[in-house]
Amino acid sequence: MVLKYHLKGLKCSACASKIELKIKELYPSATMNLTTFELYVFDEEIDTEKVQKIIDSVEKGVKLIKIDESNTNNNEVETEDNDKRKIIELSLMSTLFLILIFTYYSGYLTNNMAIIGFFILYLIAGRFVISKTITNITHGNIFDENFLMTIASLGAFFIGEYPEGVAVMLLYTIGEYLQEKALNNSKKSINSLVSLKVNYANLLIDGEPKKVNPDTVDVGDTILVKVGEKVPLDGIVVEGNSNVDTSAITGESFPKKVSTDDIIYSGSINLAKPLKIKVTTEYSNSMISKIRDLIEIANIRKSKSEKFITTFAKYYTPFVVGLSLLIAVVPIILYGDYSWINKALILLVISCPCALVLSVPLSYFSSIGRLAKEGILVKGSNYVDELTKVDTFAYDKTGTLTYGKFEVSKFSLSNGNLKEQDILKLNYLSNLAEKNSNHPLAIAICKYYENKIFDKNKQNNLPNDIFIKLLSKKIKVESTEEISGKGMILKFRHMNSEQDDENIFLIGNEKLLKMYNIEINDSKINNNITNVFVGLNNEYMGHYSLEDRLKEESLETISKLSSMGFKNLLLTGDTQKVAENVAKRLNMDGYYYELLPEDKLNIIEEMSSNNKIAFIGDGINDAPVIRRANVGISMGNLGSDVAVEASDIIITNDDMASIIKGVKISKFTKKIVYQNIILSLGIKILFINLGILGIISLWEAVFADVGVTVLAILNSLRIIRKNYNY
């Protein structure tokens, strides 16, 4: 359970950081998104009154509101109206300020009249800042940007710099508006990348569509999706055929064709013809909800850089304020020199850490949005960081490097003298053993049985059909057991037979048959492809030959990663010959074969002592090793709960080339983060020194605060706009 709240009226990232630290004392699981000002609390109810008091102690006027998606549009309209009012207000104040400056320096106004005019404009421009300062002081919250700007501007009036006093407050207010505008635009840009909201579903009642909330639709209901509408729930197409845009889910820009009996996921957009869809999943468990939850969780799992900046800001502001106090007081005490007060005021203006506290989380926020657009779901900004440290990629074979869609090319018997009915019986037993398994090999064998052996529509197949029906009545299944990494064991008895002994049927790899001391001597085995062996009552009976095509993008992806300096390794349960053949075709740096899941785990653990490993698998059979790797990547298995739980990164479009984009976006994000840290700290340190030397005024100091914040925000947006193609 995740409780989500919005802190309405909060605009200061540094204040958001302070609020988060205080709430964490009460609710350790709580975390704040410093970009969107949203609060998340995991697996525990909160006392909203207590939390509101904490918020008030830091920033009075900010309201804790439980997130309700139905209010989103209203909030957007409200924001646009406020935006227009703010522009008019700032324009009028700026015009009045310029008029005052002109009349003051040209002599049209007396000194007293100018002071009154500047002070009135100061109160108008800084009314909200001054009000917040007074409120926050009463709550014991002193070191915030409102306090710093109020003291600095009043100090300017105190030393007779009236225009500068007004300029500080006016420029700060304008800067805050530009900062808020840039931040809102960045949020819109990011949200547009992952625009997954669905407001309604057309539920068919007695054949007529009725608009309802997607939450109210039950599994088994039928919905209508019109042309141009977004699919609200996961389901199966029961009527119609169309093209759908799946880019919100997979990042794939090309439309996908769907027709009757095809699975369709929520978040897709219907492009061509109306579709009737039978709902298979509740809205809360649908694809669209999973993606939204993953993106939200990703934005609150913070990287080391974000945690460092939060801690740094906690000590940075009090330090600079203390330094300002020393610069103001010490020269007065020692030399009676009051000129240093102006320098101290400049330091106060510069000391607000907003550029740092906001720009670093925003960089990761932008990165997660762009990754999602490319069909790459990352569970946290910490994994964006981890991906930049990876030096080795290790791959499962089936479903990762290959399509995972095996086809049985033939079934070969060890004994050529067996009758046709014996062959039918072996295939029937194979189907019995494998039919409840989700393994790609099992699916292929069952499909072979259905299409080749037990095809009712096939001409001259009636004798087979009759024989298998009789066989199904004679055989009683005692048990089926799956041995991980080896295969299936089927135990059965013959009904109404004099021989009532338990029979053991084996279907799997060589390791399974060796468990029962069955030797495999077969000259017909092709070791360059995948083989599944069959044994019955301690006797080897034959094997299935299966083929799985390599993905077209596998070679290109591994070749590109190699050129980027990464090491590529194959870890597979297949035989040495198959592993060697695949590794050779893909020019990989090494391969490991005949591995059980625990073997893969041991290899990754051993390699992790000297390398940073990213393991890429199908997210089902490889869940333990995906979880253990430094970065676990699952290919195209968002529908699998195992994949969602085990993986750090999920490639929803099943495209190997997305890994390259993921690496490039992560590395560019890290670069932007470092740029923003250097930009924010560098300019502040420079202006602190210039202020101490008396080279700059309060005007330039305001730029060092809000101007740098705006620049850092714009720099963060480069992550969204950059072209990462290769």
mmCIF file of N, CA, C and O in Angstrom, residues 473-508:
data_model
loop_
_atom_site.group_PDB
_atom_site.id
_atom_site.type_symbol
_atom_site.label_atom_id
_atom_site.label_comp_id
_atom_site.label_asym_id
_atom_site.label_seq_id
_atom_site.Cartn_x
_atom_site.Cartn_y
_atom_site.Cartn_z
ATOM 1 N N LYS A 473 -8.112 -42.927 -21.407
ATOM 2 C CA LYS A 473 -8.938 -43.646 -20.432
ATOM 3 C C LYS A 473 -8.143 -44.729 -19.704
ATOM 4 O O LYS A 473 -8.510 -45.138 -18.611
ATOM 5 N N LYS A 474 -7.045 -45.170 -20.323
ATOM 6 C CA LYS A 474 -6.245 -46.242 -19.730
ATOM 7 C C LYS A 474 -5.186 -45.736 -18.761
ATOM 8 O O LYS A 474 -4.756 -46.450 -17.863
ATOM 9 N N ILE A 475 -4.743 -44.478 -18.969
ATOM 10 C CA ILE A 475 -3.636 -43.956 -18.170
ATOM 11 C C ILE A 475 -4.152 -43.058 -17.045
ATOM 12 O O ILE A 475 -4.919 -42.125 -17.273
ATOM 13 N N LYS A 476 -3.703 -43.368 -15.819
ATOM 14 C CA LYS A 476 -4.055 -42.567 -14.654
ATOM 15 C C LYS A 476 -2.785 -41.882 -14.138
ATOM 16 O O LYS A 476 -1.823 -42.536 -13.737
ATOM 17 N N VAL A 477 -2.792 -40.553 -14.167
ATOM 18 C CA VAL A 477 -1.627 -39.791 -13.710
ATOM 19 C C VAL A 477 -1.585 -39.791 -12.181
ATOM 20 O O VAL A 477 -2.553 -39.442 -11.517
ATOM 21 N N GLU A 478 -0.437 -40.226 -11.647
ATOM 22 C CA GLU A 478 -0.226 -40.209 -10.196
ATOM 23 C C GLU A 478 0.319 -38.847 -9.735
ATOM 24 O O GLU A 478 -0.145 -38.287 -8.756
ATOM 25 N N SER A 479 1.315 -38.335 -10.468
ATOM 26 C CA SER A 479 1.913 -37.048 -10.087
ATOM 27 C C SER A 479 2.776 -36.507 -11.214
ATOM 28 O O SER A 479 3.231 -37.250 -12.084
ATOM 29 N N THR A 480 2.960 -35.202 -11.210
ATOM 30 C CA THR A 480 3.950 -34.566 -12.090
ATOM 31 C C THR A 480 4.827 -33.681 -11.216
ATOM 32 O O THR A 480 4.330 -33.025 -10.292
ATOM 33 N N GLU A 481 6.111 -33.668 -11.526
ATOM 34 C CA GLU A 481 7.060 -32.883 -10.740
ATOM 35 C C GLU A 481 8.057 -32.204 -11.674
ATOM 36 O O GLU A 481 8.609 -32.843 -12.570
ATOM 37 N N GLU A 482 8.258 -30.903 -11.449
ATOM 38 C CA GLU A 482 9.241 -30.173 -12.240
ATOM 39 C C GLU A 482 10.536 -30.046 -11.450
ATOM 40 O O GLU A 482 10.531 -29.549 -10.323
ATOM 41 N N ILE A 483 11.632 -30.517 -12.029
ATOM 42 C CA ILE A 483 12.952 -30.388 -11.422
ATOM 43 C C ILE A 483 13.628 -29.186 -12.069
ATOM 44 O O ILE A 483 13.940 -29.214 -13.262
ATOM 45 N N SER A 484 13.818 -28.155 -11.280
ATOM 46 C CA SER A 484 14.338 -26.895 -11.819
ATOM 47 C C SER A 484 15.646 -27.104 -12.570
ATOM 48 O O SER A 484 16.585 -27.705 -12.064
ATOM 49 N N GLY A 485 15.681 -26.608 -13.810
ATOM 50 C CA GLY A 485 16.881 -26.692 -14.631
ATOM 51 C C GLY A 485 17.119 -28.046 -15.250
ATOM 52 O O GLY A 485 18.150 -28.263 -15.910
ATOM 53 N N LYS A 486 16.152 -28.984 -15.087
ATOM 54 C CA LYS A 486 16.360 -30.336 -15.617
ATOM 55 C C LYS A 486 15.175 -30.814 -16.465
ATOM 56 O O LYS A 486 15.377 -31.296 -17.569
ATOM 57 N N GLY A 487 13.968 -30.714 -15.949
ATOM 58 C CA GLY A 487 12.819 -31.159 -16.724
ATOM 59 C C GLY A 487 11.675 -31.644 -15.862
ATOM 60 O O GLY A 487 11.563 -31.271 -14.686
ATOM 61 N N MET A 488 10.824 -32.519 -16.455
ATOM 62 C CA MET A 488 9.603 -32.968 -15.793
ATOM 63 C C MET A 488 9.638 -34.474 -15.555
ATOM 64 O O MET A 488 10.149 -35.246 -16.370
ATOM 65 N N ILE A 489 9.052 -34.869 -14.417
ATOM 66 C CA ILE A 489 8.878 -36.294 -14.092
ATOM 67 C C ILE A 489 7.389 -36.564 -13.988
ATOM 68 O O ILE A 489 6.682 -35.924 -13.209
ATOM 69 N N LEU A 490 6.907 -37.521 -14.799
ATOM 70 C CA LEU A 490 5.492 -37.907 -14.785
ATOM 71 C C LEU A 490 5.385 -39.338 -14.274
ATOM 72 O O LEU A 490 6.022 -40.250 -14.822
ATOM 73 N N LYS A 491 4.608 -39.537 -13.236
ATOM 74 C CA LYS A 491 4.369 -40.886 -12.712
ATOM 75 C C LYS A 491 2.920 -41.262 -13.002
ATOM 76 O O LYS A 491 2.010 -40.475 -12.726
ATOM 77 N N PHE A 492 2.712 -42.475 -13.567
ATOM 78 C CA PHE A 492 1.363 -42.881 -13.963
ATOM 79 C C PHE A 492 1.199 -44.395 -13.838
ATOM 80 O O PHE A 492 2.177 -45.141 -13.711
ATOM 81 N N ARG A 493 -0.051 -44.822 -13.882
ATOM 82 C CA ARG A 493 -0.388 -46.251 -13.857
ATOM 83 C C ARG A 493 -1.318 -46.565 -15.018
ATOM 84 O O ARG A 493 -2.030 -45.693 -15.494
ATOM 85 N N HIS A 494 -1.306 -47.841 -15.443
ATOM 86 C CA HIS A 494 -2.239 -48.295 -16.473
ATOM 87 C C HIS A 494 -3.502 -48.816 -15.796
ATOM 88 O O HIS A 494 -3.436 -49.720 -14.944
ATOM 89 N N MET A 495 -4.634 -48.243 -16.155
ATOM 90 C CA MET A 495 -5.915 -48.664 -15.578
ATOM 91 C C MET A 495 -6.359 -49.988 -16.209
ATOM 92 O O MET A 495 -6.122 -50.242 -17.391
ATOM 93 N N ASN A 496 -7.027 -50.816 -15.398
ATOM 94 C CA ASN A 496 -7.594 -52.085 -15.877
ATOM 95 C C ASN A 496 -6.536 -52.949 -16.566
ATOM 96 O O ASN A 496 -6.764 -53.520 -17.625
ATOM 97 N N SER A 497 -5.370 -52.984 -15.942
ATOM 98 C CA SER A 497 -4.286 -53.768 -16.532
ATOM 99 C C SER A 497 -3.741 -54.725 -15.486
ATOM 100 O O SER A 497 -3.784 -54.463 -14.283
ATOM 101 N N GLU A 498 -3.227 -55.854 -15.982
ATOM 102 C CA GLU A 498 -2.623 -56.812 -15.053
ATOM 103 C C GLU A 498 -1.353 -56.226 -14.437
ATOM 104 O O GLU A 498 -0.991 -56.547 -13.309
ATOM 105 N N GLN A 499 -0.652 -55.363 -15.202
ATOM 106 C CA GLN A 499 0.541 -54.702 -14.681
ATOM 107 C C GLN A 499 0.126 -53.383 -14.032
ATOM 108 O O GLN A 499 -0.157 -52.414 -14.715
ATOM 109 N N ASP A 500 0.081 -53.401 -12.710
ATOM 110 C CA ASP A 500 -0.370 -52.219 -11.978
ATOM 111 C C ASP A 500 0.800 -51.451 -11.366
ATOM 112 O O ASP A 500 0.612 -50.633 -10.487
ATOM 113 N N ASP A 501 2.006 -51.706 -11.848
ATOM 114 C CA ASP A 501 3.179 -51.013 -11.306
ATOM 115 C C ASP A 501 3.157 -49.541 -11.718
ATOM 116 O O ASP A 501 2.609 -49.179 -12.760
ATOM 117 N N GLU A 502 3.820 -48.729 -10.902
ATOM 118 C CA GLU A 502 3.951 -47.308 -11.235
ATOM 119 C C GLU A 502 4.973 -47.132 -12.346
ATOM 120 O O GLU A 502 6.053 -47.714 -12.323
ATOM 121 N N ASN A 503 4.621 -46.349 -13.349
ATOM 122 C CA ASN A 503 5.509 -46.057 -14.467
ATOM 123 C C ASN A 503 6.095 -44.654 -14.301
ATOM 124 O O ASN A 503 5.407 -43.743 -13.839
ATOM 125 N N ILE A 504 7.349 -44.516 -14.700
ATOM 126 C CA ILE A 504 8.017 -43.214 -14.595
ATOM 127 C C ILE A 504 8.422 -42.743 -15.988
ATOM 128 O O ILE A 504 9.191 -43.419 -16.686
ATOM 129 N N PHE A 505 7.870 -41.588 -16.377
ATOM 130 C CA PHE A 505 8.181 -40.991 -17.671
ATOM 131 C C PHE A 505 8.991 -39.717 -17.432
ATOM 132 O O PHE A 505 8.615 -38.866 -16.625
ATOM 133 N N LEU A 506 10.108 -39.600 -18.123
ATOM 134 C CA LEU A 506 10.998 -38.448 -17.966
ATOM 135 C C LEU A 506 11.066 -37.660 -19.260
ATOM 136 O O LEU A 506 11.160 -38.250 -20.341
ATOM 137 N N ILE A 507 11.041 -36.331 -19.152
ATOM 138 C CA ILE A 507 11.243 -35.487 -20.323
ATOM 139 C C ILE A 507 12.023 -34.249 -19.880
ATOM 140 O O ILE A 507 11.582 -33.489 -19.028
ATOM 141 N N GLY A 508 13.224 -34.096 -20.442
ATOM 142 C CA GLY A 508 14.076 -32.987 -20.026
ATOM 143 C C GLY A 508 15.462 -33.087 -20.637
ATOM 144 O O GLY A 508 15.642 -33.669 -21.724
#
